[in-house]
Coordinates of C-alpha atoms in Angstrom, one line a residue:
X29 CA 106.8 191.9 85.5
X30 CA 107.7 194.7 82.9
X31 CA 104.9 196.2 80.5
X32 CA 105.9 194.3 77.7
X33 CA 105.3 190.8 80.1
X34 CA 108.7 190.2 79.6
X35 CA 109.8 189.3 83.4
X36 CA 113.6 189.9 84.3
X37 CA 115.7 188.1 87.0
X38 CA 113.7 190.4 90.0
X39 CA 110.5 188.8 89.0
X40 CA 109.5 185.1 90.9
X41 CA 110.4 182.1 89.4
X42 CA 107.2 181.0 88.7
X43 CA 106.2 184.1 86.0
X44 CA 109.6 183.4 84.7
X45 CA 109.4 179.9 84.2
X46 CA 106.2 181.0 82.6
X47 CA 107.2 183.2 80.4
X48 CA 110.2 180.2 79.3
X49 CA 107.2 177.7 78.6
X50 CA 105.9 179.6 75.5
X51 CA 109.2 179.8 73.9
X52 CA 109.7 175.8 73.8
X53 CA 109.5 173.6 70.6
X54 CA 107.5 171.0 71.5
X55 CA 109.6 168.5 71.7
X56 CA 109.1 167.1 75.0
X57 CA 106.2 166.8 77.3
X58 CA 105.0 169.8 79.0
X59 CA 105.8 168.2 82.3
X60 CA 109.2 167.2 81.6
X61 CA 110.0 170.9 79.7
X62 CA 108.6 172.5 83.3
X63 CA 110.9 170.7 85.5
X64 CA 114.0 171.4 83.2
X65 CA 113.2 175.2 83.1
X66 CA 112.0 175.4 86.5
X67 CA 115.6 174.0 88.2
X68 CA 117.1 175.8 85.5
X69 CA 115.7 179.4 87.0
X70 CA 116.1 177.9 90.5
X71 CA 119.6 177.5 89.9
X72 CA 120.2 181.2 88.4
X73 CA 118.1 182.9 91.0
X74 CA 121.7 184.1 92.7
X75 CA 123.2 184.9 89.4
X76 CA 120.9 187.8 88.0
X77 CA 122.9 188.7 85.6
X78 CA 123.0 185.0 84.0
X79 CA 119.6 185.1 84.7
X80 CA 119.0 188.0 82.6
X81 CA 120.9 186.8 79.8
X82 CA 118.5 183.6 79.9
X83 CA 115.5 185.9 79.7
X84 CA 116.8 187.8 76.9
X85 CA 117.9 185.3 75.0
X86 CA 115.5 182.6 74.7
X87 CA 112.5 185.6 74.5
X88 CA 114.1 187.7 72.0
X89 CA 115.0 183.8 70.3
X90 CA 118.9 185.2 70.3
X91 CA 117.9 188.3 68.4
X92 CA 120.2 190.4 71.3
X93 CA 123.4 189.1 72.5
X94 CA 123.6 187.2 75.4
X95 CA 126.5 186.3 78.1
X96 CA 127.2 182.3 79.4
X97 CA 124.3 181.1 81.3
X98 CA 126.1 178.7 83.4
X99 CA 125.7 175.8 85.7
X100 CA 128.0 173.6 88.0
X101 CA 129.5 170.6 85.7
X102 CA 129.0 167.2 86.9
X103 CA 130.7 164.4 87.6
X104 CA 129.8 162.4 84.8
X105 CA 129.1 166.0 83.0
X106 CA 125.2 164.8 82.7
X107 CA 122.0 166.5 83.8
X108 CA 119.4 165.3 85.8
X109 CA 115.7 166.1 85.3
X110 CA 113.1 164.0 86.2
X111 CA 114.8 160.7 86.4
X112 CA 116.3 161.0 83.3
X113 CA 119.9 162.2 82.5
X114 CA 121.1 164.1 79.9
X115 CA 124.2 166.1 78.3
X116 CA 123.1 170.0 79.6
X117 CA 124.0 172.0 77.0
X118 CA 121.9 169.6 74.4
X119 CA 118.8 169.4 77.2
X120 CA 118.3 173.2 76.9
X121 CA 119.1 173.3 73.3
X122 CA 116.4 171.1 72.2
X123 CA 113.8 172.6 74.2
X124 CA 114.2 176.0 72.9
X125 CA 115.5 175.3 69.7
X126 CA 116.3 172.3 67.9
X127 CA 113.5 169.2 69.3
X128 CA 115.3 166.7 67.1
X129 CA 118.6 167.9 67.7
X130 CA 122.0 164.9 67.8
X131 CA 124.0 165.5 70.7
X132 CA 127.0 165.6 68.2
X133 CA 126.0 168.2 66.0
X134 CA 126.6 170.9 68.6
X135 CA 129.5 173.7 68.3
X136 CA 129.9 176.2 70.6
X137 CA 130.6 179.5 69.4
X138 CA 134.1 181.6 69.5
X139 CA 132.5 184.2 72.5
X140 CA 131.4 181.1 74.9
X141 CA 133.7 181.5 77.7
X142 CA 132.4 178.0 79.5
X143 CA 131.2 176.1 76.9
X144 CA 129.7 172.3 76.9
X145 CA 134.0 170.7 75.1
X146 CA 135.6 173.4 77.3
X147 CA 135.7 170.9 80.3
X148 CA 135.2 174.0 82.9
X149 CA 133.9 173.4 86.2
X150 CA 131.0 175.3 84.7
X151 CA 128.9 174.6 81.6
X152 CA 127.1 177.2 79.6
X153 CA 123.7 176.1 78.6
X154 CA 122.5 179.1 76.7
X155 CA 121.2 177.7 73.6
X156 CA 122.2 180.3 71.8
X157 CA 126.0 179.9 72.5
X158 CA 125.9 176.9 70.7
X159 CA 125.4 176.2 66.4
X160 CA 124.0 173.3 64.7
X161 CA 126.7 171.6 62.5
X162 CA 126.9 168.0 60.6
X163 CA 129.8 166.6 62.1
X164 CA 132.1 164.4 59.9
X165 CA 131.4 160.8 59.9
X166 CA 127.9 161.8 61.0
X167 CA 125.3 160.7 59.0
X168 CA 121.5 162.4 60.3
X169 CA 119.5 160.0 58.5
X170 CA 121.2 157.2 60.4
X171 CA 120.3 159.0 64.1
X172 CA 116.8 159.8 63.2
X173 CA 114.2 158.8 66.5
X174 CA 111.1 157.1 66.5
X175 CA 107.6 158.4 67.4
X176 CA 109.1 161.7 64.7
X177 CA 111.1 163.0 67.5
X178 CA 108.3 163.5 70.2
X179 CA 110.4 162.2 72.4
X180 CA 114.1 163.8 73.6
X181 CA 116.9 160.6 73.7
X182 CA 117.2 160.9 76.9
X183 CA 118.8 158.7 79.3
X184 CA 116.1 157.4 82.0
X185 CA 116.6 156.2 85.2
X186 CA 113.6 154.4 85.6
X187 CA 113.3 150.6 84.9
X188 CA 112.5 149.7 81.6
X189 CA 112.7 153.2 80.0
X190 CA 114.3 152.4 76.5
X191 CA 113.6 154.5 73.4
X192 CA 113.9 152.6 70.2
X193 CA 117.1 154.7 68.4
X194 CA 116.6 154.1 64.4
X195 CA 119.4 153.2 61.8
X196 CA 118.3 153.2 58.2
X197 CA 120.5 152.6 55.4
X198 CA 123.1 155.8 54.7
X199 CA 125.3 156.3 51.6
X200 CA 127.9 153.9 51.0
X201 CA 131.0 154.4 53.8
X202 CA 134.3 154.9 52.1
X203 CA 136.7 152.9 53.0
X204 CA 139.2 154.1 56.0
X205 CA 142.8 153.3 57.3
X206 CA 142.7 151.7 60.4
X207 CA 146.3 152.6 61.6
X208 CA 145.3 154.0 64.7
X209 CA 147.7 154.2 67.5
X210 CA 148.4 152.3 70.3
X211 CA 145.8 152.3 73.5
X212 CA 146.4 154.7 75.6
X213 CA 145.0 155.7 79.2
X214 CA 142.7 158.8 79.3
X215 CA 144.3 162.5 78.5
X216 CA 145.2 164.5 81.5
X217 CA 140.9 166.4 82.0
X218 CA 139.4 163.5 80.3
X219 CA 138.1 162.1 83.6
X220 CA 138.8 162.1 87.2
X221 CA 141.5 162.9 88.9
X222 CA 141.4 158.8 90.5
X223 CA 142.2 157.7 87.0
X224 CA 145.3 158.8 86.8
X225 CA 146.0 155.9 88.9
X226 CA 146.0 153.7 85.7
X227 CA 148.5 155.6 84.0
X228 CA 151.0 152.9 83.8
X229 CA 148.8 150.4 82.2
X230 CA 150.4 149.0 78.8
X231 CA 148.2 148.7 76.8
X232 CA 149.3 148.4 73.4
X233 CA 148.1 146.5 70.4
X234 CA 147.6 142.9 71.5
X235 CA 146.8 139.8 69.3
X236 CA 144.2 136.9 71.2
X237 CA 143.7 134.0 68.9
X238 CA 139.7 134.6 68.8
X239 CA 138.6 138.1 68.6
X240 CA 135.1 137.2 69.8
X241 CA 132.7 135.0 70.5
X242 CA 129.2 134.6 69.9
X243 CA 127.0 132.7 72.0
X244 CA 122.9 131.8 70.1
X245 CA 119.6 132.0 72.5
X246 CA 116.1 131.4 71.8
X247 CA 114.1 133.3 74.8
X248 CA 116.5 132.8 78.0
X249 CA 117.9 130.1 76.3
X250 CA 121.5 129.6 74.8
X251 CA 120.9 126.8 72.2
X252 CA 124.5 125.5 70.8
X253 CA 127.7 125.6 72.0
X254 CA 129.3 129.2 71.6
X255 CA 130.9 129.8 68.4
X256 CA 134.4 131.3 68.8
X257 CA 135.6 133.6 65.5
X258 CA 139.2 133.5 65.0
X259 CA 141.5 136.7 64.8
X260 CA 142.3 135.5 61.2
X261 CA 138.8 135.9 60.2
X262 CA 138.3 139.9 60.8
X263 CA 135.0 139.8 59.1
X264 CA 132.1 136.7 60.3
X265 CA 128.8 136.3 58.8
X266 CA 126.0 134.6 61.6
X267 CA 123.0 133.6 59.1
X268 CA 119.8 131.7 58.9
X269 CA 121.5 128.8 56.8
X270 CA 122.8 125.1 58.0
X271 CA 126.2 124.8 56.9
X272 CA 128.2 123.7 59.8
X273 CA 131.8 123.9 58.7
X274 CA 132.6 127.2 60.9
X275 CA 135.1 129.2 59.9
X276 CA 133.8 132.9 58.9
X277 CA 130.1 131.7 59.1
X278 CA 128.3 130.9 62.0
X279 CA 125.0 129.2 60.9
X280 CA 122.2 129.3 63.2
X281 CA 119.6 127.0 60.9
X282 CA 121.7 123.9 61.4
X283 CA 120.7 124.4 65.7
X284 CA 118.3 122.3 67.4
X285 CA 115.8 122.8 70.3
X286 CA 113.8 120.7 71.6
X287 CA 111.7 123.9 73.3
X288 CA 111.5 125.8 70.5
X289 CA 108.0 127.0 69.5
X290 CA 106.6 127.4 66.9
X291 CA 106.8 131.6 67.1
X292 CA 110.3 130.9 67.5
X293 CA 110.4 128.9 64.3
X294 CA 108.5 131.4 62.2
X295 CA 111.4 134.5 63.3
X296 CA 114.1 132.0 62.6
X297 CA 112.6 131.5 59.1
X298 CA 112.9 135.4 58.5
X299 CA 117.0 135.2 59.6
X300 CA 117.8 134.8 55.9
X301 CA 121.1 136.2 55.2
X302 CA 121.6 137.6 58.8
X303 CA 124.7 139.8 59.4
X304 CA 128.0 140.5 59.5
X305 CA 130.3 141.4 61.7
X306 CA 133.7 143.5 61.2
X307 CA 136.5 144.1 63.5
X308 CA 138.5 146.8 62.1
X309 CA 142.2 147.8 63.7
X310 CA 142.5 147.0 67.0
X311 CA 138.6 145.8 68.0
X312 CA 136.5 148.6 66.5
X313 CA 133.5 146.5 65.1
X314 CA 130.9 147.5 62.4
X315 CA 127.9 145.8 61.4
X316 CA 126.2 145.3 58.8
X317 CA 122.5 144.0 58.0
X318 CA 121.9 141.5 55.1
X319 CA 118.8 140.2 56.4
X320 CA 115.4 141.5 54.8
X321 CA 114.6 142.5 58.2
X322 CA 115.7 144.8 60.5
X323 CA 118.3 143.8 63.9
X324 CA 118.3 145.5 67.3
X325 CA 121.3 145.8 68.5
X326 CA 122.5 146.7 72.1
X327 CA 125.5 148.9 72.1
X328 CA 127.3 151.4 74.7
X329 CA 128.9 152.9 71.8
X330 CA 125.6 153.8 69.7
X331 CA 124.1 154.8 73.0
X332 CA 126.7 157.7 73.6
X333 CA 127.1 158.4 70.2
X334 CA 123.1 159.1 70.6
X335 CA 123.6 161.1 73.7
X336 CA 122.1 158.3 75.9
X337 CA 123.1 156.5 79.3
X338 CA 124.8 153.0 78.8
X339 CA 122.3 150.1 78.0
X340 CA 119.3 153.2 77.9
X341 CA 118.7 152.5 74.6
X342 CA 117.3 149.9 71.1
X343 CA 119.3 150.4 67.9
X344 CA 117.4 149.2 65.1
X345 CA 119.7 148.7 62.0
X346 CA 117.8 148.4 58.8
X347 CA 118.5 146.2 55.8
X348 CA 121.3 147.3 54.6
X349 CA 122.7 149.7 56.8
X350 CA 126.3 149.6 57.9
X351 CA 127.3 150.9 61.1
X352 CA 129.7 150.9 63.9
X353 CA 128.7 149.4 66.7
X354 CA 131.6 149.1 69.2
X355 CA 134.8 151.4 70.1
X356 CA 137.3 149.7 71.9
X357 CA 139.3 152.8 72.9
X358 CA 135.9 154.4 74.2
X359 CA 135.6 151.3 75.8
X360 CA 138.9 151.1 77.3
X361 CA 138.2 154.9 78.6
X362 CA 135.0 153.8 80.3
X363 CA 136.7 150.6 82.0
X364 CA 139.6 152.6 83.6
X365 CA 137.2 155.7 84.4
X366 CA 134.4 153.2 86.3
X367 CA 136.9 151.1 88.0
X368 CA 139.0 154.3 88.9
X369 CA 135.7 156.0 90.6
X370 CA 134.9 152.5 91.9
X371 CA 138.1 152.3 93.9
X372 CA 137.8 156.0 94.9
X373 CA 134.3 154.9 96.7
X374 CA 135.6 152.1 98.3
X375 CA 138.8 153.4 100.0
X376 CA 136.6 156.5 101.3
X377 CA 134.2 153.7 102.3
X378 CA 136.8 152.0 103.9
X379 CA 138.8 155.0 105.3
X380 CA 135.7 156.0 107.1
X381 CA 134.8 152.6 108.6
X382 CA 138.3 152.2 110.2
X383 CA 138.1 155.9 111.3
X384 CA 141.0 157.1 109.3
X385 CA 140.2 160.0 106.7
X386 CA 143.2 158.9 104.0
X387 CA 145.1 162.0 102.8
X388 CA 145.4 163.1 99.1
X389 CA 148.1 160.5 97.7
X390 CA 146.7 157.8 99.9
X391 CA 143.6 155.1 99.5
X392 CA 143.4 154.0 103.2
X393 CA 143.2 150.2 104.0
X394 CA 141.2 148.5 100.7
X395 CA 140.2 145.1 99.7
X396 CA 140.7 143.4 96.6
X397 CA 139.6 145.0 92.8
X398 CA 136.7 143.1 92.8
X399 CA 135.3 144.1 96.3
X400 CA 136.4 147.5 95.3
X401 CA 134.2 147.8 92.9
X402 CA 131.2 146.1 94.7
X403 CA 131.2 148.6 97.4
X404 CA 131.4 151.5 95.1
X405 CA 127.9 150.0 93.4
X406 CA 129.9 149.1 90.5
X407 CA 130.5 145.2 89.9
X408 CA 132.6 143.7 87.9
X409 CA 129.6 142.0 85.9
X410 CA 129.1 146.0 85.4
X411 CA 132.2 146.4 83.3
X412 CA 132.3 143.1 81.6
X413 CA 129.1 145.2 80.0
X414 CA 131.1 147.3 78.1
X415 CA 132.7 144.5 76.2
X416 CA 129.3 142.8 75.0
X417 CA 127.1 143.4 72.2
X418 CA 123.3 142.1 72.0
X419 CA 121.5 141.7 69.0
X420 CA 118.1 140.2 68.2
X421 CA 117.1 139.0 64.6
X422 CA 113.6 140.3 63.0
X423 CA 111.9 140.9 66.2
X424 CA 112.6 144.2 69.0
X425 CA 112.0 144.8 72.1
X426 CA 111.4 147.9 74.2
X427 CA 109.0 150.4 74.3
X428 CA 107.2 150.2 71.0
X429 CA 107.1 146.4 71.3
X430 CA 105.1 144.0 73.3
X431 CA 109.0 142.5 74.2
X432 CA 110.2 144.4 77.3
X433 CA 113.9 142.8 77.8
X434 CA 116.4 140.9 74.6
X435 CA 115.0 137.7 76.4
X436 CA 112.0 137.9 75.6
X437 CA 112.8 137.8 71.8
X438 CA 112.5 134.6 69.7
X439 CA 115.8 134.4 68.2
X440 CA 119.2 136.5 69.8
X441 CA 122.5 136.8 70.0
X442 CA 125.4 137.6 72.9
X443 CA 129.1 139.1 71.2
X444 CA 131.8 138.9 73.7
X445 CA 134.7 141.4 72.3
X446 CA 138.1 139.3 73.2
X447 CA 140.2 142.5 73.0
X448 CA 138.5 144.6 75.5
X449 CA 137.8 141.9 77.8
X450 CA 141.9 141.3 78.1
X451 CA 141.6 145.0 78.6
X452 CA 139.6 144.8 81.3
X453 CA 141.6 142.5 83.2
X454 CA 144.3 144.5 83.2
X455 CA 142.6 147.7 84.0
X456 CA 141.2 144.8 87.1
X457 CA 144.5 143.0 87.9
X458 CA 146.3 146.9 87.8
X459 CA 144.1 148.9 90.8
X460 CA 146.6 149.7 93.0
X461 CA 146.2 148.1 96.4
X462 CA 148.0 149.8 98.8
X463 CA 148.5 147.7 102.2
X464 CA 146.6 148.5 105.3
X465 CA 147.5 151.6 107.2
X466 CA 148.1 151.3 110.8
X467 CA 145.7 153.7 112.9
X468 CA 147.4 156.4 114.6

C-alpha cells in the first residue's frame, strides 16, 4: 500500500476492499456493503486500469476524473449480492454516495462510454459517472422507504424478504392525455434476442366488456361472488358501505360470513370510504385512497418503478395519495419477454434430451406453450401474476407487521386486469411451435 494508505490495483483485495469500506454511506449493513465491494474488486482484479479508476474515484469522492468501471451486463441487467438482486449501477451508487437514492433518478453523464440506459454488454458502475436528477412524473416524497432508509430496496431472494415501500400523499397530478399508441412488441435491444419471436403479435387497442374484476377475502377466504366492473365504468369505487346495486361501486359492508371474527369485523369497520380505481387509455390503472387509513397494495409496476424484483415488495398508499399502480404496456413487455426466455429453456431442454443441439433459427422438437414454460421454471400461473393487483384495507403485512403474506390480513382484495389477461393469451396461444425434427 502507498504512503498515503491509499492502495492501488497491485495491492490485495482485502486492503482494497478495506480501504472502499470507509468511504460508504451507511446505508446498508456492513455485511451486505462488504460482499458488494469485495466481488466488485474480485471482478476488476484483471482490469487494473478499471481498477484504478475505482480507487481514485470513490477515495478522492470523484475530486479526479475517472474512466468506466465496468462489469459484464446480465441477462435480466440485475446484480446479485447476497441473495438479493439489484440494478448495478444504483447498488454501487448508494453505497458510496446517495443511501436513499430512487433507481429513477439516475443520469449518466456525457463521458460514460458504457453506461447503466446504454444497453452495452458492459455496464459502468462508477458512481461517479452517474448524476442525481428528479425525473418527470417522479414525485420523491411518494418513494420515500421505511426504517429512514436504513435499508437499500433491494430485491431479495430469500423467502419472505419484503420491505414495506411508502406512498404518502403528493401534490395534486394534473390531468394527462391518454392517447397512447397502439401495443406494440418490444423495440429491437429491449430484451432478448428469443423475443423477437413475438413480433407478429397484433396487439392493438382492444375493447372486453369488463375491464376487471375484483374478487373480496377475509383471511384465505373469498367472501361474495366476484364483482365484475364494466368497460363503461373507467373509474370503480370498492367501500365499506352496503349498497348493493353494483354498477361503479362495489360495497363490501353489505357481505356476510359466517367465519368472520371479530378482528375481522373491527378492520372492516375502519374500510370507510375505501378506494378507487381508474383505468386510463388502454389498462393503465391508478389508485387512489379515500379511506382514513392507509392500503397496501401489491404491484409489479410500483415494484420496478422502486427498483425491486416482481412481488419483492409492500406499497403502502396513504390517505389521499393518488398513484399508478399498473402499466399495461410494461406488462405486456414482461409477458412476451418471460414467455420468450421460457420457450428458449425449453427447446434447449428438449434439444438436449433428444440429442439434437437445434441451430440458430431453429427450436428443436417442443411441447405445447404451457409445458414450455413449466420446464423453463416459469408457469403460466407465473405470468397471469403480472395481470393482478392485491390490496389489503387498514391492516399490512410484511416485515414491519406481525402479517407475513396478504392472507393473513383481515380484510383484502384480488384485481384481475381484463386487458392484459387477453394479452396474455395471445402472447400464450402465439409461441411458435415448430414440429418435431427428425434425428439425423
Amino acid at each position: 500500500m502507498s504512503i498515503t494508505n491509499t492502495p492501488t490495483s497491485n495491492d490485495a483485495c482485502l486492503s482494497i476492499v478495506h480501504s472502499l469500506m470507509c468511504h460508504r454511506q451507511g446505508g446498508e449493513s456492513e455485511s451486505f456493503a462488504k460482499r458488494a465491494i469485495e466481488s466488485l474488486v474480485k471482478k476488476l482484479k484483471e482490469k487494473k486500469d478499471e481498477l484504478d479508476s475505482l480507487i481514485t474515484a470513490i477515495t478522492t469522492n470523484g475530486a479526479h476524473p475517472s474512466k468506466c468501471v465496468t462489469i459484464q451486463r446480465t441477462l435480466d441487467g440485475r446484480l446479485q449480492v447476497a441473495g438479493r438482486k439489484g440494478f448495478p449501477h444504483v447498488v454501487y451508487a448508494r453505497l458510496w454516495r446517495w443511501p436513499d437514492l430512487h433507481k429513477n433518478e439516475l443520469k449518466h453523464v456525457k463521458y460514460c462510454q458504457y453506461a447503466f440506459d446504454l444497453k452495452c454488454d458492459s455496464v459502468c458502475v462508477n458512481p461517479y459517472h452517474y448524476e442525481r436528477v428528479v425525473s418527470p412524473g417522479i414525485d420523491l416524497s411518494t418513494l420515500t422507504l421505511s426504517n429512514s432508509g436504513t435499508e437499500l430496496p433491494f430485491s431479495s431472494l430469500s423467502e419472505n424478504h419484503l420491505q414495506t415501500i411508502q406512498h404518502p400523499p403528493s401534490r395534486p397530478v394534473p390531468q394527462e392525455q391518454f392517447s397512447n399508441p397502439p401495443l406494440l412488441p418490444p423495440s429491437e435491444g429491449s430484451s432478448s434476442a428469443s423475443s423477437s419471436a413475438f413480433s407478429a403479435i397484433s396487439a392493438g387497442p382492444s375493447t372486453p366488456e369488463y375491464w376487471c374484476s375484483i374478487a373480496y377475502f377475509e383471511m384465505d377466504v373469498q367472501v361474495g361472488e366476484t364483482f365484475k366492473v364494466p368497460s363503461t365504468c373507467p373509474v370503480v369505487t370498492v367501500d365499506g358501505y352496503v349498497d348493493p346495486s353494483g354498477g361503479d361501486r362495489f360495497c363490501l359492508g353489505q357481505l356476510s360470513n359466517v367465519h368472520r371474527t371479530e378482528n375481522i369485523e373491527r378492520a372492516r369497520l375502519h374500510i370507510g370510504k375505501g378506494v378507487q380505481l381508474e383505468c386510463k387509455g388502454e389498462g393503465d390503472v391508478w389508485v387512489r385512497c379515500l379511506s382514513d387509513h392507509a392500503v397496501f397494495v401489491q404491484s409489479y409496476y410500483l415494484d420496478r418503478e422502486a427498483g425491486r424484483a416482481p412481488g419483492d415488495a409492500v406499497h403502502k398508499i396513504y390517505p389521499s395519495a393518488y398513484i399508478k399502480v399498473f402499466d399495461l404496456r410494461q406488462c405486456h413487455r414482461q409477458m412476451q419477454q418471460q414467455a420468450a426466455t421460457a420457450q428458449a429453456a425449453a427447446a434447449a431442454q428438449a434439444a438436449a434430451v433428444a440429442g439434437n443441439i437445434p441451430g440458430p433459427g431453429s427450436v428443436g422438437g417442443i411441447a405445447p406453450a404451457i409445458s414450455l414454460s413449466a420446464a423453463a421454471g416459469i408457469g403460466v400461473d407465473d405470468l397471469r401474476r403480472l395481470c393482478i393487483l392485491r390490496m389489503s384495507f387498514v391492516k399490512g403485512w410484511g416485515p414491519d407487521y406481525p402479517r407475513q403474506s396478504i392472507k393473513e390480513t383481515p380484510c383484502w382484495i384480488e384485481i384481475h386486469l381484463h386487458r392484459a389477461l387477453q394479452l396474455l393469451d395471445e402472447v400464450l396461444h402465439t409461441m411458435p411451435i415448430a414440429d418435431p425434427q427428425p434425428l439425423d
